[in-house]
Amino acid sequence: MLNIANPDDHIVIIVSGAFGNRFKQIAETYYSNVHVFEVTWGKSVNVDQFIDYIKSLNVKITAVFSQFCETSTGVLHPIHKLGKSLKTYDKDIFFVVDGVSCIGAVEVDLVKDNIDVLVSGSQKAIMLPPGLAFVAYNDRAKQRFNEVTTPRFYLDLNKYIDSANNHSTPFTPNVALFRGVNAYVDLVKHEGFNHVIERHYLIRDALRAALTALNLKLLVDDDDVASPTVTAFIPNTKDELSLIKNQLKSRFNITIAGGQGHLKGKILRIGHMGKISPFDILSVVSALELIFTEARKTNYIGTGISKFMEVIHHES
């Protein structure tokens, strides 16, 4: 952000969850002209409505910031359509995308998707501990890095670019994670990147079918914009939410995440990114079946698993 916008520039943040809200908080720390486009949590951005919104601002917009996958809700934004529509409206707008929780599990192309800067991290689908950030940028963005006057030091991308040209880094690197990235690349090459993407979407579809069969409501109700890396669902009661999370951990050694922001205590999230197989997620589904059979006094044994395997068989 500090490498793209000057202090007096107008920037737009798409907020559809906790991490969009974090973008907003970062922006408001450094900039006075921050415009926020709010999207209902669990919904994907409506591109036409968004373009109408930035038109209504009637100011020169320097940059638009959006998540690719909003991790807190498990929704994907239509990045390709969004990038194309932005550049059609104003080709000078910089489109900056946070791909932390989906890069490595989705198709993305900076040129075709009209993305100027794409950022990601090591700790999600790339399967490593946190500690590395990845930044992809085009030539236009690189030129912008040199023009921006916003003060920055450790996150001055020019330092990293200059050092990379000399096969080095400006500060002490996490060498262990660099080696981890090499191992990740080897795994992807062995499996084939297209298959990696297909596997993530297959598990997404199967898990959504299984959760629905277990009478759980999905937070993202549109299959087309559901994330292939994380699925959020709504337990029937607060007591059921606590029961699910606690028993998965204590009885089955399975950890899933809760909600964030105003969804805290209302949803649970299952991550299925990285080197995850259908059989890994089957263990979660079977554990849920047992928990619900005991708690709801209704036999759910096989209910979720059969739907899960039905999707696996149909889509494989």
Coordinates of C-alpha atoms in Angstrom, one line a residue:
M1 CA 0.0 0.0 0.0
L2 CA 2.8 2.4 1.0
N3 CA 4.6 1.7 -2.3
I4 CA 1.5 2.5 -4.5
A5 CA -0.2 5.5 -3.0
N6 CA 1.0 9.0 -1.9
P7 CA -0.3 10.5 1.3
D8 CA -3.0 12.7 -0.4
D9 CA -4.1 10.1 -3.0
H10 CA -7.6 8.7 -3.0
I11 CA -7.8 4.9 -2.5
V12 CA -10.7 2.5 -2.4
I13 CA -10.9 -0.6 -0.1
I14 CA -13.3 -3.4 -0.7
V15 CA -14.4 -4.7 2.7
S16 CA -16.3 -8.0 2.8
G17 CA -14.8 -9.5 6.0
A18 CA -12.2 -9.2 8.7
F19 CA -9.2 -9.0 6.3
G20 CA -10.8 -6.4 4.1
N21 CA -11.4 -4.5 7.3
R22 CA -7.7 -4.9 8.1
F23 CA -6.9 -3.3 4.7
K24 CA -9.1 -0.5 5.8
Q25 CA -7.4 -0.1 9.1
I26 CA -4.0 0.0 7.5
A27 CA -5.1 2.5 4.9
E28 CA -6.7 4.8 7.5
T29 CA -3.4 4.8 9.5
Y30 CA -1.5 6.4 6.6
Y31 CA -4.1 8.1 4.4
S32 CA -6.8 10.6 4.8
N33 CA -8.7 9.9 1.6
V34 CA -9.9 6.4 2.1
H35 CA -13.1 5.2 0.5
V36 CA -14.7 2.0 1.7
F37 CA -17.1 -0.2 -0.4
E38 CA -18.9 -2.5 2.0
V39 CA -20.0 -5.9 1.0
T40 CA -22.2 -8.2 3.1
W41 CA -20.0 -10.7 4.9
G42 CA -20.4 -14.0 3.1
K43 CA -21.2 -12.4 -0.2
S44 CA -18.9 -11.7 -3.2
V45 CA -18.6 -8.2 -4.6
N46 CA -21.0 -7.1 -7.2
V47 CA -18.8 -5.6 -9.9
D48 CA -21.4 -3.4 -11.5
Q49 CA -22.4 -1.9 -8.2
F50 CA -18.7 -1.4 -7.3
I51 CA -18.0 0.5 -10.5
D52 CA -21.1 2.6 -10.0
Y53 CA -19.7 3.4 -6.5
I54 CA -16.3 4.6 -7.6
K55 CA -18.0 6.7 -10.3
S56 CA -20.2 8.3 -7.7
L57 CA -17.1 9.4 -5.7
N58 CA -16.3 11.8 -8.5
V59 CA -12.6 11.9 -7.6
K60 CA -9.4 10.6 -9.2
I61 CA -8.9 7.1 -7.7
T62 CA -5.2 6.0 -7.4
A63 CA -5.7 2.4 -6.3
V64 CA -8.3 -0.2 -5.4
F65 CA -7.5 -2.9 -2.8
S66 CA -9.3 -6.2 -2.6
Q67 CA -9.0 -9.7 -1.2
F68 CA -9.0 -12.5 -3.7
C69 CA -10.3 -14.8 -1.0
E70 CA -11.8 -13.3 2.1
T71 CA -10.5 -15.9 4.6
S72 CA -12.9 -14.8 7.4
T73 CA -16.0 -15.8 5.4
G74 CA -14.7 -18.2 2.7
V75 CA -15.7 -16.2 -0.3
L76 CA -13.9 -15.6 -3.6
H77 CA -14.2 -12.3 -5.3
P78 CA -14.5 -12.2 -9.2
I79 CA -11.0 -10.8 -9.6
H80 CA -10.9 -11.3 -13.4
K81 CA -14.2 -9.4 -13.9
L82 CA -13.3 -6.8 -11.3
G83 CA -9.9 -6.1 -12.9
K84 CA -11.3 -5.9 -16.4
S85 CA -14.1 -3.5 -15.3
L86 CA -11.7 -1.3 -13.4
K87 CA -9.3 -0.9 -16.3
T88 CA -12.3 -0.2 -18.6
Y89 CA -13.4 2.6 -16.3
D90 CA -10.0 4.0 -15.8
K91 CA -6.8 2.3 -17.0
D92 CA -4.7 4.4 -14.6
I93 CA -6.1 2.8 -11.5
F94 CA -3.8 0.4 -9.7
F95 CA -5.4 -2.8 -8.8
V96 CA -3.9 -4.4 -5.7
V97 CA -5.0 -7.9 -4.7
D98 CA -4.4 -9.8 -1.5
G99 CA -4.1 -13.5 -2.4
V100 CA -2.8 -14.8 0.9
S101 CA -5.3 -17.5 1.5
C102 CA -5.8 -18.8 -2.1
I103 CA -2.6 -18.4 -4.1
G104 CA -1.5 -22.0 -4.8
A105 CA -5.1 -23.1 -5.1
V106 CA -6.6 -20.9 -7.8
E107 CA -5.8 -19.8 -11.3
V108 CA -4.4 -16.3 -11.5
D109 CA -2.8 -14.3 -14.3
L110 CA -1.6 -10.7 -13.7
V111 CA -2.0 -9.8 -17.3
K112 CA -5.4 -11.5 -18.0
D113 CA -6.8 -10.4 -14.7
N114 CA -5.5 -6.8 -15.0
I115 CA -3.8 -7.0 -11.6
D116 CA -1.0 -4.6 -11.0
V117 CA 0.2 -6.0 -7.6
L118 CA -0.6 -9.4 -6.1
V119 CA 0.6 -10.3 -2.6
S120 CA 0.6 -13.6 -0.8
G121 CA 2.1 -15.4 2.1
S122 CA 3.8 -18.6 3.0
Q123 CA 1.4 -19.8 5.6
K124 CA -1.7 -20.9 3.6
A125 CA -1.9 -22.9 0.4
I126 CA 1.9 -22.8 0.1
M127 CA 1.9 -25.0 3.2
L128 CA 4.7 -23.3 5.2
P129 CA 4.9 -21.5 8.6
P130 CA 4.3 -17.8 8.5
G131 CA 7.3 -15.6 7.7
L132 CA 7.5 -15.0 4.0
A133 CA 5.6 -12.6 1.8
F134 CA 5.4 -12.8 -1.9
V135 CA 4.8 -9.8 -4.2
A136 CA 4.2 -10.0 -7.9
Y137 CA 3.9 -6.8 -9.9
N138 CA 4.0 -5.5 -13.4
D139 CA 6.3 -2.9 -15.0
R140 CA 3.8 -0.1 -14.4
A141 CA 3.7 -0.9 -10.7
K142 CA 7.5 -1.1 -10.5
Q143 CA 7.7 2.4 -11.9
R144 CA 5.2 3.6 -9.4
F145 CA 7.3 2.2 -6.5
N146 CA 10.0 4.7 -7.5
E147 CA 7.6 7.6 -7.8
V148 CA 5.7 7.3 -4.5
T149 CA 6.9 9.6 -1.7
T150 CA 5.1 7.9 1.2
P151 CA 7.7 7.2 3.9
R152 CA 8.6 3.6 4.4
F153 CA 11.7 1.6 5.4
Y154 CA 11.4 -2.2 5.9
L155 CA 8.6 -2.5 3.4
D156 CA 10.2 -0.3 0.7
L157 CA 9.9 -2.7 -2.3
N158 CA 12.6 -0.8 -4.1
K159 CA 15.1 -2.2 -1.6
Y160 CA 14.0 -5.8 -2.3
I161 CA 14.1 -5.3 -6.1
D162 CA 17.6 -3.8 -6.0
S163 CA 18.8 -6.6 -3.7
A164 CA 17.1 -9.3 -5.8
N165 CA 19.0 -8.1 -8.9
N166 CA 22.2 -8.9 -6.9
H167 CA 20.8 -12.3 -5.7
S168 CA 20.5 -11.0 -2.2
T169 CA 18.0 -9.5 0.3
P170 CA 18.0 -6.1 2.0
F171 CA 17.6 -7.6 5.5
T172 CA 18.3 -11.0 7.1
P173 CA 16.1 -13.6 5.3
N174 CA 14.3 -16.6 6.7
V175 CA 16.5 -19.1 4.9
A176 CA 14.6 -22.1 6.3
L177 CA 11.4 -20.9 4.6
F178 CA 13.3 -20.3 1.4
R179 CA 14.2 -23.9 1.4
G180 CA 10.6 -24.7 2.2
V181 CA 9.4 -22.9 -0.9
N182 CA 11.7 -25.0 -3.0
A183 CA 10.2 -28.1 -1.5
Y184 CA 6.7 -26.8 -2.1
V185 CA 7.6 -26.1 -5.8
D186 CA 8.9 -29.7 -6.1
L187 CA 5.6 -31.0 -4.7
V188 CA 3.5 -28.9 -7.2
K189 CA 5.7 -30.0 -10.1
H190 CA 5.2 -33.6 -9.1
E191 CA 1.4 -33.4 -8.8
G192 CA 0.9 -30.9 -11.6
F193 CA -0.4 -27.4 -10.9
N194 CA -3.7 -28.0 -12.8
H195 CA -4.4 -31.1 -10.7
V196 CA -3.6 -29.1 -7.5
I197 CA -6.3 -26.6 -8.4
E198 CA -8.8 -29.3 -9.4
R199 CA -8.1 -31.1 -6.1
H200 CA -8.9 -28.0 -4.1
Y201 CA -12.2 -27.4 -5.9
L202 CA -13.1 -31.0 -5.6
I203 CA -12.7 -31.0 -1.9
R204 CA -14.6 -27.8 -1.6
D205 CA -17.6 -29.2 -3.5
A206 CA -17.6 -32.4 -1.6
L207 CA -17.3 -30.7 1.8
R208 CA -20.1 -28.3 1.0
A209 CA -22.4 -31.2 0.1
A210 CA -21.5 -33.1 3.2
L211 CA -22.1 -30.2 5.6
T212 CA -25.5 -29.5 3.9
A213 CA -26.4 -33.2 4.4
L214 CA -25.6 -32.7 8.1
N215 CA -28.2 -29.9 8.3
L216 CA -25.7 -27.2 8.6
K217 CA -26.1 -23.8 6.8
L218 CA -23.2 -22.6 4.6
L219 CA -22.2 -19.0 5.1
V220 CA -21.5 -18.6 1.4
D221 CA -24.6 -19.8 -0.3
D222 CA -23.4 -19.3 -3.9
D223 CA -21.3 -22.3 -4.9
D224 CA -19.7 -20.4 -7.7
V225 CA -18.0 -17.9 -5.3
A226 CA -17.2 -20.3 -2.5
S227 CA -13.5 -20.5 -1.7
P228 CA -11.5 -23.7 -2.6
T229 CA -9.4 -23.2 0.5
V230 CA -11.7 -22.5 3.4
T231 CA -15.4 -23.3 4.1
A232 CA -17.5 -21.5 6.7
F233 CA -20.7 -22.9 8.1
I234 CA -23.3 -21.9 10.7
P235 CA -24.1 -24.3 13.5
N236 CA -27.8 -24.4 14.6
T237 CA -27.2 -23.0 18.1
K238 CA -24.4 -21.4 20.1
D239 CA -24.2 -24.5 22.2
E240 CA -23.8 -26.6 19.1
L241 CA -21.0 -24.4 17.9
S242 CA -19.1 -24.8 21.2
L243 CA -19.8 -28.5 21.2
I244 CA -18.5 -29.0 17.6
K245 CA -15.3 -27.1 18.2
N246 CA -14.5 -28.6 21.6
Q247 CA -15.3 -32.2 20.7
L248 CA -13.4 -32.1 17.4
K249 CA -10.3 -31.0 19.4
S250 CA -10.6 -33.1 22.5
R251 CA -11.9 -36.4 21.0
F252 CA -10.5 -36.3 17.5
N253 CA -7.5 -34.0 17.7
I254 CA -9.0 -31.9 14.9
T255 CA -8.7 -28.1 15.1
I256 CA -11.1 -25.8 13.1
A257 CA -11.4 -22.0 13.4
G258 CA -14.2 -19.8 14.6
G259 CA -15.5 -16.6 13.2
Q260 CA -14.0 -13.1 13.3
G261 CA -15.4 -9.7 13.8
H262 CA -19.2 -9.7 14.2
L263 CA -19.2 -13.4 13.1
K264 CA -17.3 -14.5 16.2
G265 CA -19.3 -17.1 18.0
K266 CA -21.6 -17.5 15.0
I267 CA -19.7 -19.5 12.5
L268 CA -17.0 -22.2 12.2
R269 CA -14.4 -22.5 9.4
I270 CA -12.8 -25.6 8.0
G271 CA -9.5 -25.1 6.2
H272 CA -8.7 -27.4 3.3
M273 CA -5.7 -25.9 1.6
G274 CA -2.3 -27.2 0.8
K275 CA -1.4 -30.9 0.7
I276 CA -4.9 -31.9 1.8
S277 CA -6.5 -35.0 0.3
P278 CA -10.2 -35.9 0.3
F279 CA -9.5 -38.5 3.0
D280 CA -8.1 -35.8 5.3
I281 CA -11.5 -34.0 5.1
L282 CA -13.4 -37.3 5.4
S283 CA -12.1 -37.6 8.9
V284 CA -13.7 -34.2 9.8
V285 CA -17.0 -35.3 8.2
S286 CA -17.1 -38.6 10.0
A287 CA -16.3 -36.9 13.4
L288 CA -19.1 -34.4 12.8
E289 CA -21.5 -37.4 12.1
L290 CA -20.6 -38.9 15.4
I291 CA -20.9 -35.7 17.3
F292 CA -24.3 -34.9 15.8
T293 CA -25.6 -38.5 16.3
E294 CA -24.9 -38.2 20.0
A295 CA -26.0 -34.6 20.5
R296 CA -29.0 -34.4 18.3
K297 CA -30.3 -37.9 19.1
T298 CA -30.6 -38.7 15.4
N299 CA -28.5 -41.1 13.4
Y300 CA -26.2 -39.2 11.1
I301 CA -23.7 -42.0 10.6
G302 CA -22.9 -42.2 6.9
T303 CA -25.0 -39.2 6.0
G304 CA -22.2 -36.7 5.3
I305 CA -19.7 -39.3 4.1
S306 CA -22.1 -40.6 1.4
K307 CA -22.7 -37.1 0.0
F308 CA -19.0 -36.4 0.2
M309 CA -18.0 -39.5 -1.7
E310 CA -20.9 -39.0 -4.2
V311 CA -19.3 -35.7 -5.2
I312 CA -15.8 -37.2 -5.3
H313 CA -17.0 -40.0 -7.6
H314 CA -19.0 -37.7 -9.8
E315 CA -16.4 -35.0 -10.3
S316 CA -13.2 -37.1 -10.3

